[in-house]
Amino acid sequence: MKRFFTVFALIGLAGCQGVSSYFPGSKVVKIDGVEYSVRPLSNKNSWQAGLNRPTGASLLVIDPTIYAGNVKAMEAATGCAVLRETIQNSDNFTIAAVDCSKSTAKN
């Protein structure tokens, strides 16, 4: 039942605006042509990422490729490396900590 309400709420949120417009401090990045919303959490170096404009299918089906995109989006938005051991995936969202001493910038 909880998942139903989550899906229903996200469908409503995703109607006209991207998810990022509902979270202050969010950043929108494109990875392989797909928009992801990345936002800081209250824990100093923790971030959450997910599709910025989820569709009905992405709200109902768990897609592992979204998780990989979420991690890339976090690294692109922060310029920091995601600590792999902190990754938590759930309902096509990812939460993870980043380490800014390990830059992801390409030289």
mmCIF file of the C-alpha atoms, coordinates in Angstrom:
data_MODEL
# 
_entry.id   MODEL 
# 
loop_
_atom_site.group_PDB 
_atom_site.id 
_atom_site.type_symbol 
_atom_site.label_atom_id 
_atom_site.label_alt_id 
_atom_site.label_comp_id 
_atom_site.label_asym_id 
_atom_site.label_entity_id 
_atom_site.label_seq_id 
_atom_site.pdbx_PDB_ins_code 
_atom_site.Cartn_x 
_atom_site.Cartn_y 
_atom_site.Cartn_z 
_atom_site.occupancy 
_atom_site.B_iso_or_equiv 
_atom_site.pdbx_formal_charge 
_atom_site.auth_seq_id 
_atom_site.auth_comp_id 
_atom_site.auth_asym_id 
_atom_site.auth_atom_id 
_atom_site.pdbx_PDB_model_num 
ATOM 1   C CA . MET A 1 1   ? 0.000  0.000  0.000   1.00 0.00 ? 1   MET A CA 1 
ATOM 2   C CA . LYS A 1 2   ? 2.848  2.370  0.850   1.00 0.00 ? 2   LYS A CA 1 
ATOM 3   C CA . ARG A 1 3   ? 4.401  1.760  -2.567  1.00 0.00 ? 3   ARG A CA 1 
ATOM 4   C CA . PHE A 1 4   ? 1.052  2.589  -4.226  1.00 0.00 ? 4   PHE A CA 1 
ATOM 5   C CA . PHE A 1 5   ? 0.924  5.983  -2.486  1.00 0.00 ? 5   PHE A CA 1 
ATOM 6   C CA . THR A 1 6   ? 4.546  6.670  -3.403  1.00 0.00 ? 6   THR A CA 1 
ATOM 7   C CA . VAL A 1 7   ? 3.875  5.871  -7.053  1.00 0.00 ? 7   VAL A CA 1 
ATOM 8   C CA . PHE A 1 8   ? 0.675  7.939  -7.049  1.00 0.00 ? 8   PHE A CA 1 
ATOM 9   C CA . ALA A 1 9   ? 2.437  10.940 -5.486  1.00 0.00 ? 9   ALA A CA 1 
ATOM 10  C CA . LEU A 1 10  ? 5.355  10.767 -7.902  1.00 0.00 ? 10  LEU A CA 1 
ATOM 11  C CA . ILE A 1 11  ? 3.056  10.556 -10.912 1.00 0.00 ? 11  ILE A CA 1 
ATOM 12  C CA . GLY A 1 12  ? 1.331  13.696 -9.685  1.00 0.00 ? 12  GLY A CA 1 
ATOM 13  C CA . LEU A 1 13  ? 4.624  15.465 -9.067  1.00 0.00 ? 13  LEU A CA 1 
ATOM 14  C CA . ALA A 1 14  ? 6.031  14.522 -12.450 1.00 0.00 ? 14  ALA A CA 1 
ATOM 15  C CA . GLY A 1 15  ? 3.068  15.820 -14.430 1.00 0.00 ? 15  GLY A CA 1 
ATOM 16  C CA . CYS A 1 16  ? 4.313  19.162 -15.739 1.00 0.00 ? 16  CYS A CA 1 
ATOM 17  C CA . GLN A 1 17  ? 7.435  19.946 -13.760 1.00 0.00 ? 17  GLN A CA 1 
ATOM 18  C CA . GLY A 1 18  ? 10.495 17.927 -13.006 1.00 0.00 ? 18  GLY A CA 1 
ATOM 19  C CA . VAL A 1 19  ? 10.988 16.425 -9.571  1.00 0.00 ? 19  VAL A CA 1 
ATOM 20  C CA . SER A 1 20  ? 13.828 18.893 -8.941  1.00 0.00 ? 20  SER A CA 1 
ATOM 21  C CA . SER A 1 21  ? 11.390 21.800 -8.689  1.00 0.00 ? 21  SER A CA 1 
ATOM 22  C CA . TYR A 1 22  ? 10.011 20.294 -5.469  1.00 0.00 ? 22  TYR A CA 1 
ATOM 23  C CA . PHE A 1 23  ? 13.340 20.079 -3.634  1.00 0.00 ? 23  PHE A CA 1 
ATOM 24  C CA . PRO A 1 24  ? 15.373 23.217 -2.862  1.00 0.00 ? 24  PRO A CA 1 
ATOM 25  C CA . GLY A 1 25  ? 19.042 22.830 -3.698  1.00 0.00 ? 25  GLY A CA 1 
ATOM 26  C CA . SER A 1 26  ? 18.426 20.181 -6.349  1.00 0.00 ? 26  SER A CA 1 
ATOM 27  C CA . LYS A 1 27  ? 20.569 20.030 -9.447  1.00 0.00 ? 27  LYS A CA 1 
ATOM 28  C CA . VAL A 1 28  ? 19.473 18.607 -12.776 1.00 0.00 ? 28  VAL A CA 1 
ATOM 29  C CA . VAL A 1 29  ? 22.075 16.799 -14.862 1.00 0.00 ? 29  VAL A CA 1 
ATOM 30  C CA . LYS A 1 30  ? 21.803 14.868 -18.108 1.00 0.00 ? 30  LYS A CA 1 
ATOM 31  C CA . ILE A 1 31  ? 23.437 11.471 -18.361 1.00 0.00 ? 31  ILE A CA 1 
ATOM 32  C CA . ASP A 1 32  ? 23.195 9.755  -21.731 1.00 0.00 ? 32  ASP A CA 1 
ATOM 33  C CA . GLY A 1 33  ? 20.308 12.066 -22.676 1.00 0.00 ? 33  GLY A CA 1 
ATOM 34  C CA . VAL A 1 34  ? 18.269 11.338 -19.526 1.00 0.00 ? 34  VAL A CA 1 
ATOM 35  C CA . GLU A 1 35  ? 17.565 14.028 -16.909 1.00 0.00 ? 35  GLU A CA 1 
ATOM 36  C CA . TYR A 1 36  ? 18.347 13.162 -13.301 1.00 0.00 ? 36  TYR A CA 1 
ATOM 37  C CA . SER A 1 37  ? 17.535 15.207 -10.226 1.00 0.00 ? 37  SER A CA 1 
ATOM 38  C CA . VAL A 1 38  ? 20.279 15.219 -7.596  1.00 0.00 ? 38  VAL A CA 1 
ATOM 39  C CA . ARG A 1 39  ? 19.733 16.753 -4.182  1.00 0.00 ? 39  ARG A CA 1 
ATOM 40  C CA . PRO A 1 40  ? 21.731 17.052 -0.992  1.00 0.00 ? 40  PRO A CA 1 
ATOM 41  C CA . LEU A 1 41  ? 20.431 15.334 2.112   1.00 0.00 ? 41  LEU A CA 1 
ATOM 42  C CA . SER A 1 42  ? 20.808 16.577 5.675   1.00 0.00 ? 42  SER A CA 1 
ATOM 43  C CA . ASN A 1 43  ? 23.864 14.373 6.250   1.00 0.00 ? 43  ASN A CA 1 
ATOM 44  C CA . LYS A 1 44  ? 26.871 16.467 5.175   1.00 0.00 ? 44  LYS A CA 1 
ATOM 45  C CA . ASN A 1 45  ? 28.070 14.469 2.174   1.00 0.00 ? 45  ASN A CA 1 
ATOM 46  C CA . SER A 1 46  ? 24.968 12.417 1.390   1.00 0.00 ? 46  SER A CA 1 
ATOM 47  C CA . TRP A 1 47  ? 22.991 12.874 -1.805  1.00 0.00 ? 47  TRP A CA 1 
ATOM 48  C CA . GLN A 1 48  ? 19.878 11.411 -3.398  1.00 0.00 ? 48  GLN A CA 1 
ATOM 49  C CA . ALA A 1 49  ? 19.383 10.962 -7.138  1.00 0.00 ? 49  ALA A CA 1 
ATOM 50  C CA . GLY A 1 50  ? 16.536 9.812  -9.334  1.00 0.00 ? 50  GLY A CA 1 
ATOM 51  C CA . LEU A 1 51  ? 14.910 10.506 -12.663 1.00 0.00 ? 51  LEU A CA 1 
ATOM 52  C CA . ASN A 1 52  ? 13.883 14.158 -12.956 1.00 0.00 ? 52  ASN A CA 1 
ATOM 53  C CA . ARG A 1 53  ? 10.877 13.336 -15.136 1.00 0.00 ? 53  ARG A CA 1 
ATOM 54  C CA . PRO A 1 54  ? 9.852  9.768  -14.298 1.00 0.00 ? 54  PRO A CA 1 
ATOM 55  C CA . THR A 1 55  ? 7.334  8.096  -16.567 1.00 0.00 ? 55  THR A CA 1 
ATOM 56  C CA . GLY A 1 56  ? 4.644  5.639  -15.559 1.00 0.00 ? 56  GLY A CA 1 
ATOM 57  C CA . ALA A 1 57  ? 6.832  2.680  -16.488 1.00 0.00 ? 57  ALA A CA 1 
ATOM 58  C CA . SER A 1 58  ? 9.819  3.922  -14.469 1.00 0.00 ? 58  SER A CA 1 
ATOM 59  C CA . LEU A 1 59  ? 7.561  4.331  -11.445 1.00 0.00 ? 59  LEU A CA 1 
ATOM 60  C CA . LEU A 1 60  ? 6.274  0.779  -11.609 1.00 0.00 ? 60  LEU A CA 1 
ATOM 61  C CA . VAL A 1 61  ? 9.272  -1.257 -12.778 1.00 0.00 ? 61  VAL A CA 1 
ATOM 62  C CA . ILE A 1 62  ? 12.603 -1.365 -10.969 1.00 0.00 ? 62  ILE A CA 1 
ATOM 63  C CA . ASP A 1 63  ? 15.297 -0.741 -13.579 1.00 0.00 ? 63  ASP A CA 1 
ATOM 64  C CA . PRO A 1 64  ? 18.940 -1.349 -12.572 1.00 0.00 ? 64  PRO A CA 1 
ATOM 65  C CA . THR A 1 65  ? 20.174 0.953  -15.349 1.00 0.00 ? 65  THR A CA 1 
ATOM 66  C CA . ILE A 1 66  ? 18.519 3.857  -13.534 1.00 0.00 ? 66  ILE A CA 1 
ATOM 67  C CA . TYR A 1 67  ? 20.626 3.095  -10.458 1.00 0.00 ? 67  TYR A CA 1 
ATOM 68  C CA . ALA A 1 68  ? 23.811 3.311  -12.530 1.00 0.00 ? 68  ALA A CA 1 
ATOM 69  C CA . GLY A 1 69  ? 22.603 6.615  -14.003 1.00 0.00 ? 69  GLY A CA 1 
ATOM 70  C CA . ASN A 1 70  ? 21.831 7.907  -10.509 1.00 0.00 ? 70  ASN A CA 1 
ATOM 71  C CA . VAL A 1 71  ? 25.429 7.285  -9.413  1.00 0.00 ? 71  VAL A CA 1 
ATOM 72  C CA . LYS A 1 72  ? 26.820 8.986  -12.537 1.00 0.00 ? 72  LYS A CA 1 
ATOM 73  C CA . ALA A 1 73  ? 24.438 11.904 -11.957 1.00 0.00 ? 73  ALA A CA 1 
ATOM 74  C CA . MET A 1 74  ? 25.609 12.327 -8.353  1.00 0.00 ? 74  MET A CA 1 
ATOM 75  C CA . GLU A 1 75  ? 29.218 12.392 -9.488  1.00 0.00 ? 75  GLU A CA 1 
ATOM 76  C CA . ALA A 1 76  ? 28.438 14.866 -12.280 1.00 0.00 ? 76  ALA A CA 1 
ATOM 77  C CA . ALA A 1 77  ? 26.432 17.170 -9.994  1.00 0.00 ? 77  ALA A CA 1 
ATOM 78  C CA . THR A 1 78  ? 28.948 17.200 -7.140  1.00 0.00 ? 78  THR A CA 1 
ATOM 79  C CA . GLY A 1 79  ? 32.258 16.730 -8.949  1.00 0.00 ? 79  GLY A CA 1 
ATOM 80  C CA . CYS A 1 80  ? 33.056 14.166 -6.268  1.00 0.00 ? 80  CYS A CA 1 
ATOM 81  C CA . ALA A 1 81  ? 33.380 10.390 -6.270  1.00 0.00 ? 81  ALA A CA 1 
ATOM 82  C CA . VAL A 1 82  ? 30.503 8.326  -4.898  1.00 0.00 ? 82  VAL A CA 1 
ATOM 83  C CA . LEU A 1 83  ? 31.633 6.001  -2.127  1.00 0.00 ? 83  LEU A CA 1 
ATOM 84  C CA . ARG A 1 84  ? 30.462 2.659  -3.511  1.00 0.00 ? 84  ARG A CA 1 
ATOM 85  C CA . GLU A 1 85  ? 30.108 1.081  -0.066  1.00 0.00 ? 85  GLU A CA 1 
ATOM 86  C CA . THR A 1 86  ? 27.465 3.685  0.892   1.00 0.00 ? 86  THR A CA 1 
ATOM 87  C CA . ILE A 1 87  ? 25.113 3.184  -2.076  1.00 0.00 ? 87  ILE A CA 1 
ATOM 88  C CA . GLN A 1 88  ? 21.504 2.388  -1.163  1.00 0.00 ? 88  GLN A CA 1 
ATOM 89  C CA . ASN A 1 89  ? 19.071 1.739  -4.032  1.00 0.00 ? 89  ASN A CA 1 
ATOM 90  C CA . SER A 1 90  ? 15.305 1.697  -3.602  1.00 0.00 ? 90  SER A CA 1 
ATOM 91  C CA . ASP A 1 91  ? 12.366 2.384  -5.942  1.00 0.00 ? 91  ASP A CA 1 
ATOM 92  C CA . ASN A 1 92  ? 14.663 3.720  -8.719  1.00 0.00 ? 92  ASN A CA 1 
ATOM 93  C CA . PHE A 1 93  ? 16.242 6.237  -6.324  1.00 0.00 ? 93  PHE A CA 1 
ATOM 94  C CA . THR A 1 94  ? 19.791 6.094  -5.017  1.00 0.00 ? 94  THR A CA 1 
ATOM 95  C CA . ILE A 1 95  ? 21.231 7.548  -1.824  1.00 0.00 ? 95  ILE A CA 1 
ATOM 96  C CA . ALA A 1 96  ? 24.982 7.640  -1.331  1.00 0.00 ? 96  ALA A CA 1 
ATOM 97  C CA . ALA A 1 97  ? 27.812 9.573  0.267   1.00 0.00 ? 97  ALA A CA 1 
ATOM 98  C CA . VAL A 1 98  ? 30.438 11.335 -1.810  1.00 0.00 ? 98  VAL A CA 1 
ATOM 99  C CA . ASP A 1 99  ? 34.139 11.901 -1.205  1.00 0.00 ? 99  ASP A CA 1 
ATOM 100 C CA . CYS A 1 100 ? 35.239 15.260 -2.560  1.00 0.00 ? 100 CYS A CA 1 
ATOM 101 C CA . SER A 1 101 ? 38.902 14.468 -1.995  1.00 0.00 ? 101 SER A CA 1 
ATOM 102 C CA . LYS A 1 102 ? 38.454 12.049 -4.924  1.00 0.00 ? 102 LYS A CA 1 
ATOM 103 C CA . SER A 1 103 ? 37.436 14.294 -7.797  1.00 0.00 ? 103 SER A CA 1 
ATOM 104 C CA . THR A 1 104 ? 35.633 12.808 -10.786 1.00 0.00 ? 104 THR A CA 1 
ATOM 105 C CA . ALA A 1 105 ? 36.799 15.576 -13.122 1.00 0.00 ? 105 ALA A CA 1 
ATOM 106 C CA . LYS A 1 106 ? 38.506 14.342 -16.274 1.00 0.00 ? 106 LYS A CA 1 
ATOM 107 C CA . ASN A 1 107 ? 41.960 15.814 -16.849 1.00 0.00 ? 107 ASN A CA 1 
# 
